[in-house]
């Protein structure tokens, strides 16, 4: 590529600040969720006259696991849908969309695969077999896989947490397959999905008219509202 | 960057798998603990040793029983005319709660610091509703 080269020497923390900051914040917030969830769960146990849990016991409980995984699955679903959806779906004027004439998987030349791969292209991009096809969809596939695993984890932890609650109420436990058809499972899933879809729709349309100076998620402040696929 | 993406994906997948494995099933020791406590309760009933049976009842259930009968736990429990059951119970454990189905009795148990305790006994199923139990907490 012509143009300016990325600075090659940089400090580790600065070079990876985006991942590190969000990864660190994730751990802090997860710890906060654990503390709040522990207190709430123990309040419920106290009302029912049951033994309260230590924080360590709560971290190993199905109640904590289902609360964590129900949010994880929706986040991975959001990114999976967004990555695959933006191959074909467009939003005029949005930096989240590609240019309007580029809908679809694009040509090999535009994607720099096969004979069009360059010296610095990832190795599998330069192949012409299943490796290129797999690598060409690896980001979306990884998100899809993480979504499926997280949703499966939610369903299993959810069955255990739901049954523990049912036993406290002198109700018989249900099977995993029955839980998949339960209101609890779908309430937990759909309440997360709707919020993720709202956030994506809001980002796609608000970024047409609003700007965030210096953010690659926004167009340049002076870019017109109609320019599409331009990142600042 | 590809390596880092792979590392991130691997770590996240590991966390998901770890979550799958933790806290969701009931280890054999917990199932066995619930079963032994239930059988000990039934044995105490069979021996007509109500004082011993009362030590195996959860605190709130015991308080409820004593309040309802206006008697100490032992005589109050004797008055319930619970039928003692034996045999290997069908045991289902989720977290710290358990359900034991014996040939002639159904028990609910909960795990406390000093072991499993009976939270409800003499239970019978009712379609679509909680089990109806002779002895239960509030």
PDB file of N, CA, C and O in Angstrom, chain A residues 48 50 159-175 182 184, chain B residues 90-94 96-101 106-109 119-121 123-133 135-137:
ATOM      1  N   UNK A  48     -35.973 -17.550  51.912  1.00  0.00           N
ATOM      2  CA  UNK A  48     -36.437 -18.946  51.874  1.00  0.00           C
ATOM      3  C   UNK A  48     -35.886 -19.785  53.027  1.00  0.00           C
ATOM      4  O   UNK A  48     -36.138 -20.993  53.082  1.00  0.00           O
ATOM      5  N   UNK A  50     -32.749 -20.607  53.577  1.00  0.00           N
ATOM      6  CA  UNK A  50     -31.691 -21.502  53.098  1.00  0.00           C
ATOM      7  C   UNK A  50     -30.315 -20.984  53.525  1.00  0.00           C
ATOM      8  O   UNK A  50     -30.150 -19.808  53.837  1.00  0.00           O
ATOM      9  N   UNK A 159     -30.650 -24.219  32.964  1.00  0.00           N
ATOM     10  CA  UNK A 159     -31.436 -25.374  33.420  1.00  0.00           C
ATOM     11  C   UNK A 159     -31.166 -25.634  34.898  1.00  0.00           C
ATOM     12  O   UNK A 159     -32.099 -25.846  35.695  1.00  0.00           O
ATOM     13  N   UNK A 160     -29.885 -25.608  35.267  1.00  0.00           N
ATOM     14  CA  UNK A 160     -29.518 -25.878  36.672  1.00  0.00           C
ATOM     15  C   UNK A 160     -30.063 -24.794  37.601  1.00  0.00           C
ATOM     16  O   UNK A 160     -30.630 -25.097  38.667  1.00  0.00           O
ATOM     17  N   UNK A 161     -29.899 -23.529  37.200  1.00  0.00           N
ATOM     18  CA  UNK A 161     -30.369 -22.430  38.053  1.00  0.00           C
ATOM     19  C   UNK A 161     -31.894 -22.451  38.181  1.00  0.00           C
ATOM     20  O   UNK A 161     -32.444 -22.238  39.266  1.00  0.00           O
ATOM     21  N   UNK A 162     -32.563 -22.722  37.053  1.00  0.00           N
ATOM     22  CA  UNK A 162     -34.033 -22.770  37.039  1.00  0.00           C
ATOM     23  C   UNK A 162     -34.524 -23.903  37.929  1.00  0.00           C
ATOM     24  O   UNK A 162     -35.464 -23.746  38.717  1.00  0.00           O
ATOM     25  N   UNK A 163     -33.860 -25.066  37.822  1.00  0.00           N
ATOM     26  CA  UNK A 163     -34.273 -26.215  38.629  1.00  0.00           C
ATOM     27  C   UNK A 163     -33.982 -26.002  40.114  1.00  0.00           C
ATOM     28  O   UNK A 163     -34.745 -26.458  40.974  1.00  0.00           O
ATOM     29  N   UNK A 164     -32.890 -25.329  40.411  1.00  0.00           N
ATOM     30  CA  UNK A 164     -32.594 -25.046  41.822  1.00  0.00           C
ATOM     31  C   UNK A 164     -33.708 -24.178  42.405  1.00  0.00           C
ATOM     32  O   UNK A 164     -34.180 -24.413  43.528  1.00  0.00           O
ATOM     33  N   UNK A 165     -34.135 -23.199  41.631  1.00  0.00           N
ATOM     34  CA  UNK A 165     -35.230 -22.321  42.072  1.00  0.00           C
ATOM     35  C   UNK A 165     -36.529 -23.122  42.218  1.00  0.00           C
ATOM     36  O   UNK A 165     -37.264 -22.967  43.191  1.00  0.00           O
ATOM     37  N   UNK A 166     -36.800 -24.001  41.262  1.00  0.00           N
ATOM     38  CA  UNK A 166     -38.018 -24.814  41.330  1.00  0.00           C
ATOM     39  C   UNK A 166     -38.018 -25.720  42.564  1.00  0.00           C
ATOM     40  O   UNK A 166     -39.046 -25.872  43.224  1.00  0.00           O
ATOM     41  N   UNK A 167     -36.885 -26.301  42.886  1.00  0.00           N
ATOM     42  CA  UNK A 167     -36.823 -27.175  44.065  1.00  0.00           C
ATOM     43  C   UNK A 167     -37.056 -26.381  45.347  1.00  0.00           C
ATOM     44  O   UNK A 167     -37.675 -26.877  46.285  1.00  0.00           O
ATOM     45  N   UNK A 168     -36.576 -25.147  45.369  1.00  0.00           N
ATOM     46  CA  UNK A 168     -36.851 -24.301  46.547  1.00  0.00           C
ATOM     47  C   UNK A 168     -38.340 -24.018  46.671  1.00  0.00           C
ATOM     48  O   UNK A 168     -38.853 -23.754  47.765  1.00  0.00           O
ATOM     49  N   UNK A 169     -39.051 -24.040  45.545  1.00  0.00           N
ATOM     50  CA  UNK A 169     -40.507 -23.781  45.555  1.00  0.00           C
ATOM     51  C   UNK A 169     -41.314 -25.075  45.568  1.00  0.00           C
ATOM     52  O   UNK A 169     -42.519 -25.057  45.286  1.00  0.00           O
ATOM     53  N   UNK A 170     -40.656 -26.194  45.853  1.00  0.00           N
ATOM     54  CA  UNK A 170     -41.302 -27.521  45.932  1.00  0.00           C
ATOM     55  C   UNK A 170     -41.934 -27.930  44.607  1.00  0.00           C
ATOM     56  O   UNK A 170     -42.996 -28.565  44.574  1.00  0.00           O
ATOM     57  N   UNK A 171     -41.271 -27.542  43.528  1.00  0.00           N
ATOM     58  CA  UNK A 171     -41.695 -27.959  42.189  1.00  0.00           C
ATOM     59  C   UNK A 171     -40.673 -28.946  41.633  1.00  0.00           C
ATOM     60  O   UNK A 171     -39.481 -28.846  41.945  1.00  0.00           O
ATOM     61  N   UNK A 172     -41.117 -29.881  40.790  1.00  0.00           N
ATOM     62  CA  UNK A 172     -40.158 -30.854  40.243  1.00  0.00           C
ATOM     63  C   UNK A 172     -39.261 -30.197  39.195  1.00  0.00           C
ATOM     64  O   UNK A 172     -39.680 -29.271  38.496  1.00  0.00           O
ATOM     65  N   UNK A 173     -38.010 -30.660  39.082  1.00  0.00           N
ATOM     66  CA  UNK A 173     -37.106 -30.108  38.064  1.00  0.00           C
ATOM     67  C   UNK A 173     -37.546 -30.487  36.660  1.00  0.00           C
ATOM     68  O   UNK A 173     -38.308 -31.432  36.472  1.00  0.00           O
ATOM     69  N   UNK A 174     -37.066 -29.722  35.677  1.00  0.00           N
ATOM     70  CA  UNK A 174     -37.385 -30.008  34.270  1.00  0.00           C
ATOM     71  C   UNK A 174     -36.117 -30.443  33.550  1.00  0.00           C
ATOM     72  O   UNK A 174     -34.997 -30.172  33.997  1.00  0.00           O
ATOM     73  N   UNK A 175     -36.289 -31.111  32.411  1.00  0.00           N
ATOM     74  CA  UNK A 175     -35.138 -31.548  31.622  1.00  0.00           C
ATOM     75  C   UNK A 175     -34.569 -30.356  30.834  1.00  0.00           C
ATOM     76  O   UNK A 175     -35.219 -29.323  30.700  1.00  0.00           O
ATOM     77  N   UNK A 182     -38.865 -23.206  27.660  1.00  0.00           N
ATOM     78  CA  UNK A 182     -39.465 -22.477  28.786  1.00  0.00           C
ATOM     79  C   UNK A 182     -39.437 -20.966  28.571  1.00  0.00           C
ATOM     80  O   UNK A 182     -38.604 -20.435  27.835  1.00  0.00           O
ATOM     81  N   UNK A 184     -38.510 -18.863  30.797  1.00  0.00           N
ATOM     82  CA  UNK A 184     -37.291 -18.327  31.424  1.00  0.00           C
ATOM     83  C   UNK A 184     -36.145 -18.252  30.417  1.00  0.00           C
ATOM     84  O   UNK A 184     -35.446 -17.237  30.324  1.00  0.00           O
TER      85      UNK A 184
ATOM     86  N   UNK B  90     -34.665 -42.237  43.946  1.00  0.00           N
ATOM     87  CA  UNK B  90     -34.308 -41.486  42.741  1.00  0.00           C
ATOM     88  C   UNK B  90     -33.921 -40.089  43.227  1.00  0.00           C
ATOM     89  O   UNK B  90     -34.726 -39.406  43.858  1.00  0.00           O
ATOM     90  N   UNK B  91     -32.680 -39.693  42.990  1.00  0.00           N
ATOM     91  CA  UNK B  91     -32.165 -38.449  43.572  1.00  0.00           C
ATOM     92  C   UNK B  91     -31.835 -37.452  42.474  1.00  0.00           C
ATOM     93  O   UNK B  91     -31.084 -37.753  41.552  1.00  0.00           O
ATOM     94  N   UNK B  92     -32.386 -36.255  42.572  1.00  0.00           N
ATOM     95  CA  UNK B  92     -32.047 -35.180  41.642  1.00  0.00           C
ATOM     96  C   UNK B  92     -31.510 -34.007  42.443  1.00  0.00           C
ATOM     97  O   UNK B  92     -32.163 -33.552  43.401  1.00  0.00           O
ATOM     98  N   UNK B  93     -30.314 -33.556  42.076  1.00  0.00           N
ATOM     99  CA  UNK B  93     -29.673 -32.458  42.796  1.00  0.00           C
ATOM    100  C   UNK B  93     -29.336 -31.335  41.822  1.00  0.00           C
ATOM    101  O   UNK B  93     -28.743 -31.572  40.771  1.00  0.00           O
ATOM    102  N   UNK B  94     -29.740 -30.129  42.153  1.00  0.00           N
ATOM    103  CA  UNK B  94     -29.352 -28.932  41.390  1.00  0.00           C
ATOM    104  C   UNK B  94     -28.827 -27.905  42.381  1.00  0.00           C
ATOM    105  O   UNK B  94     -29.572 -27.468  43.271  1.00  0.00           O
ATOM    106  N   UNK B  96     -27.715 -26.440  45.443  1.00  0.00           N
ATOM    107  CA  UNK B  96     -27.790 -26.857  46.841  1.00  0.00           C
ATOM    108  C   UNK B  96     -29.183 -27.352  47.208  1.00  0.00           C
ATOM    109  O   UNK B  96     -29.537 -27.366  48.386  1.00  0.00           O
ATOM    110  N   UNK B  97     -29.940 -27.721  46.180  1.00  0.00           N
ATOM    111  CA  UNK B  97     -31.292 -28.236  46.443  1.00  0.00           C
ATOM    112  C   UNK B  97     -31.399 -29.639  45.862  1.00  0.00           C
ATOM    113  O   UNK B  97     -30.781 -29.947  44.845  1.00  0.00           O
ATOM    114  N   UNK B  98     -32.190 -30.472  46.534  1.00  0.00           N
ATOM    115  CA  UNK B  98     -32.331 -31.858  46.068  1.00  0.00           C
ATOM    116  C   UNK B  98     -33.765 -32.336  46.237  1.00  0.00           C
ATOM    117  O   UNK B  98     -34.519 -31.840  47.091  1.00  0.00           O
ATOM    118  N   UNK B  99     -34.118 -33.300  45.381  1.00  0.00           N
ATOM    119  CA  UNK B  99     -35.420 -33.964  45.448  1.00  0.00           C
ATOM    120  C   UNK B  99     -35.156 -35.462  45.506  1.00  0.00           C
ATOM    121  O   UNK B  99     -34.451 -36.007  44.655  1.00  0.00           O
ATOM    122  N   UNK B 100     -35.705 -36.138  46.531  1.00  0.00           N
ATOM    123  CA  UNK B 100     -35.549 -37.590  46.664  1.00  0.00           C
ATOM    124  C   UNK B 100     -36.915 -38.240  46.526  1.00  0.00           C
ATOM    125  O   UNK B 100     -37.836 -37.917  47.290  1.00  0.00           O
ATOM    126  N   UNK B 101     -37.025 -39.140  45.564  1.00  0.00           N
ATOM    127  CA  UNK B 101     -38.279 -39.884  45.398  1.00  0.00           C
ATOM    128  C   UNK B 101     -38.062 -41.299  45.910  1.00  0.00           C
ATOM    129  O   UNK B 101     -37.323 -42.080  45.292  1.00  0.00           O
ATOM    130  N   UNK B 106     -41.705 -38.669  49.379  1.00  0.00           N
ATOM    131  CA  UNK B 106     -40.910 -37.750  48.554  1.00  0.00           C
ATOM    132  C   UNK B 106     -40.386 -36.652  49.473  1.00  0.00           C
ATOM    133  O   UNK B 106     -41.156 -36.059  50.250  1.00  0.00           O
ATOM    134  N   UNK B 107     -39.078 -36.420  49.400  1.00  0.00           N
ATOM    135  CA  UNK B 107     -38.430 -35.433  50.261  1.00  0.00           C
ATOM    136  C   UNK B 107     -37.781 -34.336  49.431  1.00  0.00           C
ATOM    137  O   UNK B 107     -37.248 -34.595  48.348  1.00  0.00           O
ATOM    138  N   UNK B 108     -37.800 -33.114  49.961  1.00  0.00           N
ATOM    139  CA  UNK B 108     -36.984 -32.030  49.419  1.00  0.00           C
ATOM    140  C   UNK B 108     -35.896 -31.741  50.457  1.00  0.00           C
ATOM    141  O   UNK B 108     -36.181 -31.725  51.663  1.00  0.00           O
ATOM    142  N   UNK B 109     -34.672 -31.530  49.986  1.00  0.00           N
ATOM    143  CA  UNK B 109     -33.560 -31.238  50.898  1.00  0.00           C
ATOM    144  C   UNK B 109     -32.780 -30.027  50.408  1.00  0.00           C
ATOM    145  O   UNK B 109     -32.797 -29.699  49.222  1.00  0.00           O
ATOM    146  N   UNK B 119     -36.098 -30.100  53.865  1.00  0.00           N
ATOM    147  CA  UNK B 119     -36.905 -28.872  53.870  1.00  0.00           C
ATOM    148  C   UNK B 119     -38.397 -29.188  53.730  1.00  0.00           C
ATOM    149  O   UNK B 119     -39.244 -28.373  54.097  1.00  0.00           O
ATOM    150  N   UNK B 120     -38.703 -30.364  53.186  1.00  0.00           N
ATOM    151  CA  UNK B 120     -40.112 -30.777  53.075  1.00  0.00           C
ATOM    152  C   UNK B 120     -40.168 -32.295  53.029  1.00  0.00           C
ATOM    153  O   UNK B 120     -39.319 -32.937  52.422  1.00  0.00           O
ATOM    154  N   UNK B 121     -41.183 -32.867  53.686  1.00  0.00           N
ATOM    155  CA  UNK B 121     -41.326 -34.329  53.732  1.00  0.00           C
ATOM    156  C   UNK B 121     -42.802 -34.688  53.621  1.00  0.00           C
ATOM    157  O   UNK B 121     -43.679 -33.853  53.837  1.00  0.00           O
ATOM    158  N   UNK B 123     -44.356 -35.576  50.856  1.00  0.00           N
ATOM    159  CA  UNK B 123     -44.849 -34.770  49.732  1.00  0.00           C
ATOM    160  C   UNK B 123     -45.551 -35.639  48.681  1.00  0.00           C
ATOM    161  O   UNK B 123     -45.177 -36.790  48.453  1.00  0.00           O
ATOM    162  N   UNK B 124     -46.515 -35.023  48.023  1.00  0.00           N
ATOM    163  CA  UNK B 124     -47.222 -35.687  46.923  1.00  0.00           C
ATOM    164  C   UNK B 124     -47.364 -34.686  45.784  1.00  0.00           C
ATOM    165  O   UNK B 124     -47.628 -33.501  46.027  1.00  0.00           O
ATOM    166  N   UNK B 125     -47.162 -35.160  44.550  1.00  0.00           N
ATOM    167  CA  UNK B 125     -47.245 -34.216  43.415  1.00  0.00           C
ATOM    168  C   UNK B 125     -48.672 -33.754  43.164  1.00  0.00           C
ATOM    169  O   UNK B 125     -49.630 -34.472  43.429  1.00  0.00           O
ATOM    170  N   UNK B 126     -48.772 -32.526  42.657  1.00  0.00           N
ATOM    171  CA  UNK B 126     -50.063 -31.990  42.196  1.00  0.00           C
ATOM    172  C   UNK B 126     -49.820 -31.425  40.810  1.00  0.00           C
ATOM    173  O   UNK B 126     -48.868 -30.658  40.628  1.00  0.00           O
ATOM    174  N   UNK B 127     -50.635 -31.762  39.883  1.00  0.00           N
ATOM    175  CA  UNK B 127     -50.403 -31.357  38.487  1.00  0.00           C
ATOM    176  C   UNK B 127     -50.288 -29.836  38.372  1.00  0.00           C
ATOM    177  O   UNK B 127     -51.207 -29.113  38.763  1.00  0.00           O
ATOM    178  N   UNK B 128     -49.148 -29.377  37.849  1.00  0.00           N
ATOM    179  CA  UNK B 128     -48.970 -27.955  37.577  1.00  0.00           C
ATOM    180  C   UNK B 128     -48.785 -27.074  38.791  1.00  0.00           C
ATOM    181  O   UNK B 128     -48.725 -25.852  38.676  1.00  0.00           O
ATOM    182  N   UNK B 129     -48.691 -27.674  39.959  1.00  0.00           N
ATOM    183  CA  UNK B 129     -48.554 -26.888  41.186  1.00  0.00           C
ATOM    184  C   UNK B 129     -47.444 -27.471  42.032  1.00  0.00           C
ATOM    185  O   UNK B 129     -46.989 -28.598  41.803  1.00  0.00           O
ATOM    186  N   UNK B 130     -46.989 -26.706  43.046  1.00  0.00           N
ATOM    187  CA  UNK B 130     -45.964 -27.264  43.937  1.00  0.00           C
ATOM    188  C   UNK B 130     -46.474 -28.530  44.636  1.00  0.00           C
ATOM    189  O   UNK B 130     -47.683 -28.709  44.819  1.00  0.00           O
ATOM    190  N   UNK B 131     -45.532 -29.383  45.024  1.00  0.00           N
ATOM    191  CA  UNK B 131     -45.900 -30.597  45.752  1.00  0.00           C
ATOM    192  C   UNK B 131     -46.632 -30.209  47.053  1.00  0.00           C
ATOM    193  O   UNK B 131     -46.300 -29.205  47.684  1.00  0.00           O
ATOM    194  N   UNK B 132     -47.609 -31.022  47.398  1.00  0.00           N
ATOM    195  CA  UNK B 132     -48.292 -30.817  48.681  1.00  0.00           C
ATOM    196  C   UNK B 132     -47.544 -31.642  49.720  1.00  0.00           C
ATOM    197  O   UNK B 132     -47.400 -32.868  49.570  1.00  0.00           O
ATOM    198  N   UNK B 133     -47.043 -31.003  50.781  1.00  0.00           N
ATOM    199  CA  UNK B 133     -46.169 -31.676  51.745  1.00  0.00           C
ATOM    200  C   UNK B 133     -46.736 -31.564  53.158  1.00  0.00           C
ATOM    201  O   UNK B 133     -47.219 -30.492  53.555  1.00  0.00           O
ATOM    202  N   UNK B 135     -44.951 -31.797  55.883  1.00  0.00           N
ATOM    203  CA  UNK B 135     -43.992 -31.000  56.636  1.00  0.00           C
ATOM    204  C   UNK B 135     -43.246 -30.125  55.632  1.00  0.00           C
ATOM    205  O   UNK B 135     -42.688 -30.647  54.656  1.00  0.00           O
ATOM    206  N   UNK B 136     -43.237 -28.806  55.877  1.00  0.00           N
ATOM    207  CA  UNK B 136     -42.497 -27.906  54.979  1.00  0.00           C
ATOM    208  C   UNK B 136     -42.237 -26.578  55.675  1.00  0.00           C
ATOM    209  O   UNK B 136     -42.856 -26.276  56.701  1.00  0.00           O
ATOM    210  N   UNK B 137     -41.328 -25.802  55.070  1.00  0.00           N
ATOM    211  CA  UNK B 137     -41.009 -24.489  55.633  1.00  0.00           C
ATOM    212  C   UNK B 137     -42.063 -23.466  55.255  1.00  0.00           C
ATOM    213  O   UNK B 137     -43.038 -23.776  54.575  1.00  0.00           O
TER     214      UNK B 137
END
